[in-house]
Short mmCIF file of C-alpha atoms and ligand atoms in Angstrom, two decimals:
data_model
loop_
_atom_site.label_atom_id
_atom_site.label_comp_id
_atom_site.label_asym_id
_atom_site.label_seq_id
_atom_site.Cartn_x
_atom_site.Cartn_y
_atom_site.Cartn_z
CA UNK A 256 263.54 124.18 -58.93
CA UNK A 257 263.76 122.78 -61.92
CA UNK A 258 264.52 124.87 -64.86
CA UNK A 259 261.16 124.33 -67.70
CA UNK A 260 260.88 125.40 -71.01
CA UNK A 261 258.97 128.40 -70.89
CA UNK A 262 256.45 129.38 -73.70
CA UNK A 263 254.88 132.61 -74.19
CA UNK A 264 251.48 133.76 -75.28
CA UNK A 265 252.75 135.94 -77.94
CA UNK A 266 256.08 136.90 -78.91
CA UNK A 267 256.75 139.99 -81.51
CA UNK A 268 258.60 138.41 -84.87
CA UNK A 269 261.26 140.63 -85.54
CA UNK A 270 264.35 139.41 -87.14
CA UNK A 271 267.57 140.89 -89.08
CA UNK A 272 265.17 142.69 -91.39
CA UNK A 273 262.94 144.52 -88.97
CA UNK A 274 266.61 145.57 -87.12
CA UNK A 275 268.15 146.68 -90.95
CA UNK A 276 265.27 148.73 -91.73
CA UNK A 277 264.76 150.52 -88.71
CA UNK A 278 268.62 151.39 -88.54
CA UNK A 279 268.50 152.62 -92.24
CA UNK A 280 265.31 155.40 -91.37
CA UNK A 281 267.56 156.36 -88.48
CA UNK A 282 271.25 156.93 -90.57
CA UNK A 283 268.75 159.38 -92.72
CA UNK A 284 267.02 162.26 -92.00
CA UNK A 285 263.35 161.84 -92.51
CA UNK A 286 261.42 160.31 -89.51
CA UNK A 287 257.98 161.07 -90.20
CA UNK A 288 256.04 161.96 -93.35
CA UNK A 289 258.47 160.00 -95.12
CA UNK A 290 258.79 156.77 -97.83
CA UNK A 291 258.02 154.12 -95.39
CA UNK A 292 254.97 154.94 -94.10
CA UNK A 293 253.31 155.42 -97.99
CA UNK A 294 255.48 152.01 -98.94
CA UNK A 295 253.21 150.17 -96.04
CA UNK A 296 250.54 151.72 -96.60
CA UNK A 297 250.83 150.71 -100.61
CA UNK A 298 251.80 147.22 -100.17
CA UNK A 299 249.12 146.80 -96.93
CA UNK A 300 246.23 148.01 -99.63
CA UNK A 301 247.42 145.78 -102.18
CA UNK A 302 247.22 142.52 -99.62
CA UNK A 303 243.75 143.26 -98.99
CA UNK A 304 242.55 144.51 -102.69
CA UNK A 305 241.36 148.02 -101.18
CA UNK A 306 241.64 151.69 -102.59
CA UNK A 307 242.66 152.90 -99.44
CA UNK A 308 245.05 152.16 -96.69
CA UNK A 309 246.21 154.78 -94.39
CA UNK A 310 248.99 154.73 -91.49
CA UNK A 311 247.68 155.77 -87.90
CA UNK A 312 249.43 155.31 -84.48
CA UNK A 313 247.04 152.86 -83.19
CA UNK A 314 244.32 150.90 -83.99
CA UNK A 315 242.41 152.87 -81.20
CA UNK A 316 243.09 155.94 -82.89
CA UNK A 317 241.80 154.95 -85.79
CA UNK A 318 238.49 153.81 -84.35
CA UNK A 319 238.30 157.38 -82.91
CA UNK A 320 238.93 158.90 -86.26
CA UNK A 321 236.31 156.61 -87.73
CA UNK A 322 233.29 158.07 -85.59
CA UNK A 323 235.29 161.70 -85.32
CA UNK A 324 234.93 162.25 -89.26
CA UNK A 325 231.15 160.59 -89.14
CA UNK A 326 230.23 163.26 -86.79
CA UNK A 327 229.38 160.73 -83.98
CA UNK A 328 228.24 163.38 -81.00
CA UNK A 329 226.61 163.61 -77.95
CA UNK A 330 223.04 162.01 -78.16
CA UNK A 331 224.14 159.53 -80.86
CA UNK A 332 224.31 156.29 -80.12
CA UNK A 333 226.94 153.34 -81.62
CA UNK A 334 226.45 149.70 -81.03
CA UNK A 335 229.28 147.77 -80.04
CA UNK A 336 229.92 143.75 -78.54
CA UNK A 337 229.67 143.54 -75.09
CA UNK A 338 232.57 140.88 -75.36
CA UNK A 339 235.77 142.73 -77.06
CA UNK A 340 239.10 145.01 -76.52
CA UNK A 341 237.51 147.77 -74.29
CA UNK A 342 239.41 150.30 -77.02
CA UNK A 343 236.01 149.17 -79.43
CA UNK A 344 234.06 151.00 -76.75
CA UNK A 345 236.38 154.22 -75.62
CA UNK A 346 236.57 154.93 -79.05
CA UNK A 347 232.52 155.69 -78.82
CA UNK A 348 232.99 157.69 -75.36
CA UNK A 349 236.03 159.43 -76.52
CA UNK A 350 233.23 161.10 -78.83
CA UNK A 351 230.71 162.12 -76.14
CA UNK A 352 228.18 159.58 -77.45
CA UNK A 353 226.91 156.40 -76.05
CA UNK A 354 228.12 152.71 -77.01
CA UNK A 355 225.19 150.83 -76.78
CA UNK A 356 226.12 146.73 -76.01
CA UNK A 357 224.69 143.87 -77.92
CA UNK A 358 225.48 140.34 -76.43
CA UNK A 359 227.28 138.26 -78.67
CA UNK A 360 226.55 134.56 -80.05
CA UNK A 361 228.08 132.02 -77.96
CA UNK A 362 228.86 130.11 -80.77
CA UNK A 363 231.77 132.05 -81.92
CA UNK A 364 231.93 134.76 -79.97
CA UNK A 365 230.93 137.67 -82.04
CA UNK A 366 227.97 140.29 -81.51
CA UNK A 367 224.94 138.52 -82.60
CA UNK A 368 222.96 140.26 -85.41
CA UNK A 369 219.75 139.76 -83.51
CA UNK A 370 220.64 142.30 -80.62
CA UNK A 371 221.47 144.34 -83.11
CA UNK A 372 218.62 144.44 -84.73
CA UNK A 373 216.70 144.59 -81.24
CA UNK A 374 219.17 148.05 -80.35
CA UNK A 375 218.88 149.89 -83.40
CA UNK A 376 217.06 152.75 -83.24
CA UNK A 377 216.97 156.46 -84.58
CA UNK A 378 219.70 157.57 -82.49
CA UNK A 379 221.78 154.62 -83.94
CA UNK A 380 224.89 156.18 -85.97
CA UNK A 381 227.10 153.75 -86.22
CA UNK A 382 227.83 149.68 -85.79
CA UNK A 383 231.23 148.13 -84.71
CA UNK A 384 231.72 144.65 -85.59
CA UNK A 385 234.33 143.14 -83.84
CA UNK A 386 235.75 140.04 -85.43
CA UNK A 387 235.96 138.27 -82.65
CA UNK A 388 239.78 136.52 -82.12
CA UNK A 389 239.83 136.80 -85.85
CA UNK A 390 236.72 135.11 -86.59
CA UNK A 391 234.75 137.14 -89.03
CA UNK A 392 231.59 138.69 -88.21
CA UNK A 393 228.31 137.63 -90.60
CA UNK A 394 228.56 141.23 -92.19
CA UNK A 395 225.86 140.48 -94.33
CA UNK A 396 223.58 139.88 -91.45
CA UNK A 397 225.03 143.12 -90.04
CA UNK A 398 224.26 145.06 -92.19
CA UNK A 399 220.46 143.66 -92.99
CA UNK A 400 220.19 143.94 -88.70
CA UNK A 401 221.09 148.00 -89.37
CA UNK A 402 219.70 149.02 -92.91
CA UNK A 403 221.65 151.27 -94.94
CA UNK A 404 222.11 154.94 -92.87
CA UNK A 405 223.81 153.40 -90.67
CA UNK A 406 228.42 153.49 -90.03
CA UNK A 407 229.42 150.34 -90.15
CA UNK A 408 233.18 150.01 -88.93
CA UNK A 409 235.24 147.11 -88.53
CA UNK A 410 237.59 146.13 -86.25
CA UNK A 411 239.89 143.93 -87.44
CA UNK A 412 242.42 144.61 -84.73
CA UNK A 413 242.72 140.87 -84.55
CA UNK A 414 241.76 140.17 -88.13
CA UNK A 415 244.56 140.27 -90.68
CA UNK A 416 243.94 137.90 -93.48
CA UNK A 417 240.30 136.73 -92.16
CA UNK A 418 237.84 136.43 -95.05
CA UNK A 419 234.07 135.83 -95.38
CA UNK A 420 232.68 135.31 -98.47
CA UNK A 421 236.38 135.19 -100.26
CA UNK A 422 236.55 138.93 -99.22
CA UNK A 423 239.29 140.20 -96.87
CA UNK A 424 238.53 141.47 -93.64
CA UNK A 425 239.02 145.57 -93.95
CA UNK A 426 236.90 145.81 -97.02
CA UNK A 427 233.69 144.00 -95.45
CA UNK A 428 232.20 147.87 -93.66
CA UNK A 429 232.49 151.45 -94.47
CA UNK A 430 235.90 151.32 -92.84
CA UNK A 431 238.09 149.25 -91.04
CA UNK A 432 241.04 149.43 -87.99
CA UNK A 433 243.61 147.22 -87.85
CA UNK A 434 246.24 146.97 -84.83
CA UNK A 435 250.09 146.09 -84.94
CA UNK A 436 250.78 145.71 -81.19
CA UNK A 437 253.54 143.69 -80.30
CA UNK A 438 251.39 140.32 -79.83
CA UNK A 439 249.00 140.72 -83.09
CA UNK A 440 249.41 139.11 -86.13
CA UNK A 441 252.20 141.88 -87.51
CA UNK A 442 253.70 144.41 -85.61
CA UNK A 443 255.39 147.93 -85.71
CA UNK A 444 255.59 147.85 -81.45
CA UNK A 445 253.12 150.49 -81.60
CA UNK A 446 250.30 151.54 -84.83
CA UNK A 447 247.49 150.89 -86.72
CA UNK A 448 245.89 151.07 -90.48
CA UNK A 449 242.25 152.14 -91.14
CA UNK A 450 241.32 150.60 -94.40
CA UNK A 451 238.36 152.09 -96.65
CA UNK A 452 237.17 151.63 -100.72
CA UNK A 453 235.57 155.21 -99.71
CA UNK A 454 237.18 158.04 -101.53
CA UNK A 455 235.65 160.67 -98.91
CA UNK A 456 236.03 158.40 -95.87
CA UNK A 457 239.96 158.42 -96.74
CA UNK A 458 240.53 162.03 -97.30
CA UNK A 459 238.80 162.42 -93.81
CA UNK A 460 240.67 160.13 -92.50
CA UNK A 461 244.30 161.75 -93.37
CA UNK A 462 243.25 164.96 -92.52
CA UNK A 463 241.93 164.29 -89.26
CA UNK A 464 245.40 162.05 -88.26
CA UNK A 465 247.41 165.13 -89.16
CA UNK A 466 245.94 168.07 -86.93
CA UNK A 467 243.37 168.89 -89.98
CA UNK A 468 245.25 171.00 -91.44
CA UNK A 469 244.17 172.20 -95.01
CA UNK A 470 247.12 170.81 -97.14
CA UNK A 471 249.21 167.87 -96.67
CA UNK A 472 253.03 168.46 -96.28
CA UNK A 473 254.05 167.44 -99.98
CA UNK A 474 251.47 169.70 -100.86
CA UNK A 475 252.10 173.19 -99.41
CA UNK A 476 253.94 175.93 -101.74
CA UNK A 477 255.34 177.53 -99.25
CA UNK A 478 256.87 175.13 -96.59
CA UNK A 479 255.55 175.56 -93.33
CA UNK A 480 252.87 177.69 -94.85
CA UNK A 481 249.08 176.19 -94.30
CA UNK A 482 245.68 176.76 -92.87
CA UNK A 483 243.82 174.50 -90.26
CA UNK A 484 240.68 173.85 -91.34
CA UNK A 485 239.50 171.04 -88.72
CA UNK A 486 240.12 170.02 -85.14
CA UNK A 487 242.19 167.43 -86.22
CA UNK A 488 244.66 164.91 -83.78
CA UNK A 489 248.36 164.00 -84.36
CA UNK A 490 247.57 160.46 -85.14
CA UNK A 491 250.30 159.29 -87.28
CA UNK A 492 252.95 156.29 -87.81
CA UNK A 493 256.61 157.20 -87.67
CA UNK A 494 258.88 156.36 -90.16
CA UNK A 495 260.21 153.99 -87.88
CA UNK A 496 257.13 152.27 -87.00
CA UNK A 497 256.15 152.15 -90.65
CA UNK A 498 259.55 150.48 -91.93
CA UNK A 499 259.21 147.60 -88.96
CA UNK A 500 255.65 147.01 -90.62
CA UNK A 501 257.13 147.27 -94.01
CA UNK A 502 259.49 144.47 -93.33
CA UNK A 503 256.84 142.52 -91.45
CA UNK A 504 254.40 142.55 -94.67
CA UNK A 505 257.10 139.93 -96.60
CA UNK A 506 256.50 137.52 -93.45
CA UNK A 507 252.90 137.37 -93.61
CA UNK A 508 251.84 134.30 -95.46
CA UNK A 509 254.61 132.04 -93.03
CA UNK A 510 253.07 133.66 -90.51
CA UNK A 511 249.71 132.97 -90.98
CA UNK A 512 250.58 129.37 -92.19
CA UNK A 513 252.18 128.74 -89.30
CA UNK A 514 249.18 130.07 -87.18
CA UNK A 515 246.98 128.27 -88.85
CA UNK A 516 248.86 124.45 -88.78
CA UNK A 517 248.99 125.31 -84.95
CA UNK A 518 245.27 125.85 -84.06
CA UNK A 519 244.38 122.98 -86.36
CA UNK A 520 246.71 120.82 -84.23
CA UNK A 521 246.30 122.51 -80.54
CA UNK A 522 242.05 122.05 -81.62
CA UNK A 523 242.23 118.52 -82.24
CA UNK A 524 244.49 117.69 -79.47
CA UNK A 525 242.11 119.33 -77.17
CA UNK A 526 239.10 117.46 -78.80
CA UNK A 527 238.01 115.37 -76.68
CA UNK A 528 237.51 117.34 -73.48
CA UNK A 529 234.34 117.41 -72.87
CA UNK A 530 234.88 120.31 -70.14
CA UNK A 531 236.42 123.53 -72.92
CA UNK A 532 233.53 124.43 -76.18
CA UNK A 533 235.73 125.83 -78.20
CA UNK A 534 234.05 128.29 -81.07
CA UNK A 535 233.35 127.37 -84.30
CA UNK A 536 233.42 128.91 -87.58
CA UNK A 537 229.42 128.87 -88.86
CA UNK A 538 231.30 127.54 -92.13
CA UNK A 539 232.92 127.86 -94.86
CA UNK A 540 232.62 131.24 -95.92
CA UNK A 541 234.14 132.36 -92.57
CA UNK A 542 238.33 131.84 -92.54
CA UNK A 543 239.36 132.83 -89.25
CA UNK A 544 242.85 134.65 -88.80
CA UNK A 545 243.91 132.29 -86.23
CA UNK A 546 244.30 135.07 -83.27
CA UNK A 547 244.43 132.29 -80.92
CA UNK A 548 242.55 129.42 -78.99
CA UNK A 549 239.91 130.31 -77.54
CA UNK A 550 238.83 127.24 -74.76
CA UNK A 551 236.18 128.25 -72.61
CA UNK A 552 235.04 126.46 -69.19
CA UNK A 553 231.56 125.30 -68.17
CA UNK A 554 228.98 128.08 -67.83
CA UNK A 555 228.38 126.30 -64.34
CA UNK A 556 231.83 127.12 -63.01
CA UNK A 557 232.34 123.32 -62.33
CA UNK A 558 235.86 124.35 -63.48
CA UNK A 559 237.17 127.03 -61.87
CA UNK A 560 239.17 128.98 -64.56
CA UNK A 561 241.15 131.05 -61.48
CA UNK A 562 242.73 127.54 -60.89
CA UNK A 563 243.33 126.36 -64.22
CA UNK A 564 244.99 129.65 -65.29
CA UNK A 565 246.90 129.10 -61.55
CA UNK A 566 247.68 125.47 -62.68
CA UNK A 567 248.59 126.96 -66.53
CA UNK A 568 251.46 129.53 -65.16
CA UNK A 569 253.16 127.38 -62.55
CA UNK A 570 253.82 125.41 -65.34
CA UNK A 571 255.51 128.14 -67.50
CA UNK A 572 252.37 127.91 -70.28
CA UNK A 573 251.92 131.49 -71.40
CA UNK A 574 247.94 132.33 -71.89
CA UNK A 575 245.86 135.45 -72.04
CA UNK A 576 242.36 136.42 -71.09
CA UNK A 577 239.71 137.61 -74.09
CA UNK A 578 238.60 139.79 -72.16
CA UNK A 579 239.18 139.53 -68.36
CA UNK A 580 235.28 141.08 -68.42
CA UNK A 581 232.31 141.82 -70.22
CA UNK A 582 233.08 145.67 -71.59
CA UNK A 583 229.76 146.50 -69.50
CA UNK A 584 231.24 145.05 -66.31
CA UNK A 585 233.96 146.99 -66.17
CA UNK A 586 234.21 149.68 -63.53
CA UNK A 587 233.96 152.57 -65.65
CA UNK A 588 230.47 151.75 -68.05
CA UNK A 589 229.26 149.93 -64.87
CA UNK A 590 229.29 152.63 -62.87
CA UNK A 591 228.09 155.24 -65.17
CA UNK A 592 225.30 153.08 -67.05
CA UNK A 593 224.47 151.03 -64.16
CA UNK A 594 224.80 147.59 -65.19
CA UNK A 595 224.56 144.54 -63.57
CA UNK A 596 225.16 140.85 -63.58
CA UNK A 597 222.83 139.06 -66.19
CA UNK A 598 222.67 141.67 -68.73
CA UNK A 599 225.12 140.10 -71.00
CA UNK A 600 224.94 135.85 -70.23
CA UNK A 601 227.14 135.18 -73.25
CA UNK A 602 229.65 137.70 -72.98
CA UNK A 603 229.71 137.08 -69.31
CA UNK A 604 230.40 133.69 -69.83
CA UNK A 605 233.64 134.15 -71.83
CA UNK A 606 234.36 137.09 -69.51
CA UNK A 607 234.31 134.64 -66.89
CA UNK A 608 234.99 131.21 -68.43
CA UNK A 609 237.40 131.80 -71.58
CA UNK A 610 241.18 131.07 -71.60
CA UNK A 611 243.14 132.03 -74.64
CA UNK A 612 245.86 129.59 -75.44
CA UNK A 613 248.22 130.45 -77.94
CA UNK A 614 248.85 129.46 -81.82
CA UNK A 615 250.86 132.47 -83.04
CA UNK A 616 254.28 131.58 -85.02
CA UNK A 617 256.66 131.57 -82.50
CA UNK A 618 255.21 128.08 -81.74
CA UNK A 619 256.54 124.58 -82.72
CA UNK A 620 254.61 121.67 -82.95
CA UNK A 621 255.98 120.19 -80.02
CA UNK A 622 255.02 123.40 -78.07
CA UNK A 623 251.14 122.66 -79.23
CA UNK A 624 251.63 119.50 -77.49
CA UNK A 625 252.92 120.59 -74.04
CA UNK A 626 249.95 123.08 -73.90
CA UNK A 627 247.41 120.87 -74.63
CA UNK A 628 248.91 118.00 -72.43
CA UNK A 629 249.27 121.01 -69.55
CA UNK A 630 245.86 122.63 -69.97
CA UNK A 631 244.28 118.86 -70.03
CA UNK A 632 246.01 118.13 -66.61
CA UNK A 633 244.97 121.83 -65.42
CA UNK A 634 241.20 120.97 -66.23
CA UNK A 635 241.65 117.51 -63.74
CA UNK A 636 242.94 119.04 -61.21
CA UNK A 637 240.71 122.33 -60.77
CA UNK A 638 237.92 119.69 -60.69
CA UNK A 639 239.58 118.28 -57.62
CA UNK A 640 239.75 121.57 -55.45
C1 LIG B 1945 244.31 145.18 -79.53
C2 LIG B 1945 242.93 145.56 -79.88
C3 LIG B 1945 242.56 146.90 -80.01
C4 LIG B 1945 243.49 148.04 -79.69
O1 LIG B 1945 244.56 148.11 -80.57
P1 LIG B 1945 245.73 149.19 -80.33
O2 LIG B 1945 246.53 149.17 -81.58
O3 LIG B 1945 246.50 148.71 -79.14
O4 LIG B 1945 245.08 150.50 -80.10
C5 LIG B 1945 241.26 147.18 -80.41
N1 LIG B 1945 240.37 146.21 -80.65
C6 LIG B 1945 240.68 144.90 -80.51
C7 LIG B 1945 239.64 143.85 -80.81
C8 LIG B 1945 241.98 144.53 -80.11
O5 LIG B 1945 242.28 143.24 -79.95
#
């Protein structure tokens, strides 16, 4: 066998700094509730020109505390993509209420503010707008599609730095949830940030991520000493998490320079296939966040993508799937809400078809070229079979 160069789909960016500042939280004594966590949440706020930013211990968990402190209940309804992270949706069943799908537009892959229109009704309590691989969603058309009573949350879990309309994503809704997994655009390993200009939204929001309690530790006269005035969850961000993110923050801008020079390249490389569509931003007020490449296969499944993703690994080219399925074809909302095939034909198509080849910053140019060159050569064979 011959030994080849192999390169991942996403690799978490932590250097010297990230290893230095989680060392220092650990020679002290405070490991939650601490400096770090406010210091990220203080410098995240300030990237994105918000009032708010608050620490949580996933992005998950901060789409749960989202439709937890809007009362979101049994008999409500929230309208989510059919085509995103399947956390979008449990956040809605976590809640007792129903997500409601709306297809998406197959031009760039986000929910398509014509369903939504079409699904709101008075049961409607809330909207999640996915941007889609880091593509913003048209929030204005969102928000015309749902009228003013209605939640809108965003989740930017892939999203960091998008803007539309020269506004950051995480000030575009009410609120906004923001991941740092290992393979997004920052991490902390594990954690999250919901983002809000809402006064009352963000006093919610901390008290529902600390057990609801009635007074926040800094606060309480007598240590120890508080009421609990809420069902609250114990959804917060170590010290340690929050001083990985801390050191991440200073490495954004490479980062998303470096993401940025590498789809621009890995796009125009893959140009002229006439077999991948690759989505499009609608324009100029739309700056993507570069998640990743998104090349999707014929509708027709003259191109098998089983074999190209076969073709893709034997050759040590790292890739992921967004999303291995249409949220509604999944096992568990299929089998309770009785879906079938056909339901969602454009989120079913990048279910199906969609291959997501990587741009992050742990690429070099030369890397870009091997991929395209490999997923090219993938495409002409998997004809073949
Ligand atoms: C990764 C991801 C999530 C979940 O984020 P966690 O921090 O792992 O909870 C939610 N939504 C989208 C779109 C994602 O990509």
């Amino acid at each position: 066998m011959t030994a080849k160069k192999e390169i991942p789909f996403g690799l978490p960016m932590i250097g010297e700094a990230e290893r230095k500042a989680v060392a220092e939280v650990l020679a002290g004594t405070q490991l939650v509730h601490g400096p770090k966590a406010a210091e990220f949440e203080r410098l995240f706020a300030a990237r994105l020109d918000i009032a708010h930013a608050i620490s949580v211990s996933s992005c998950t968990a901060g789409l749960h505390l989202a439709l937890h402190i809007h009362g979101v209940g049994p008999g409500d309804e929230v309208i989510v993509p059919a085509m995103t992270h399947v956390a979008t949706a449990h956040a809605v069943e976590y809640q007792r209420a129903k997500p409601v799908f709306a297809d998406i537009d197959p031009q760039t892959g986000n929910i398509d503010p014509k369903q939504v229109a079409a699904l709101k009704n008075g049961a409607t309590r809330s909207v999640t707008a996915v941007h889609y691989l880091g593509l913003p969603v048209d929030m204005d058309a969102i928000q015309t599609a749902v009228g003013p009573d209605v939640l809108l949350v965003e989740d930017c879990a892939l999203a960091l730095d998008a803007s539309y309309k020269g506004r950051k994503a995480g000030r575009l809704g009410d609120l906004a949830c923001f991941s740092f997994y290992p393979v997004k655009h920052l991490t902390t390993a594990e954690g999250g940030m919901v983002t809000t200009d809402n006064d009352k939204i963000a006093e919610r929001i901390r008290n529902m991520k600390a057990f609801g309690y009635d007074r926040m530790l800094g606060e309480r006269k007598v240590p120890g000493v508080y009421d609990v005035v809420n069902l609250g969850y114990n959804y917060r961000m170590s010290e340690l998490h929050a001083a990985i993110g801390v050191a991440q923050m200073a490495r954004l801008d490479e980062f998303r320079a470096r993401r940025r020079a590498n789809f621009d390249l890995l796009r125009s490389l893959l140009s002229d296939l006439d077999e991948v569509f690759i989505p499009v931003s609608p324009g100029a007020d739309f700056d993507s966040a570069y998640y990743c490449l998104n090349a999707i296969l014929p509708r027709d499944g003259s191109v098998p993508r089983a074999a190209v993703l076969e073709d893709l690994k034997s050759n040590g080219i790292g890739f992921s799937v967004h999303y291995p399925a249409a949220i509604p074809q999944f096992a568990y909302y299929r089998e309770k809400y009785n879906y079938c095939p056909g339901m969602f034909p454009n989120a079913e198509w990048y279910g199906s078809q969609a291959i997501s080849l990587p741009v992050g910053p742990h690429l070099s140019g030369d890397d870009v070229q091997t991929i395209a060159a490999a997923l090219k050569q993938a495409i002409v064979r998997a004809k073949k079979q």
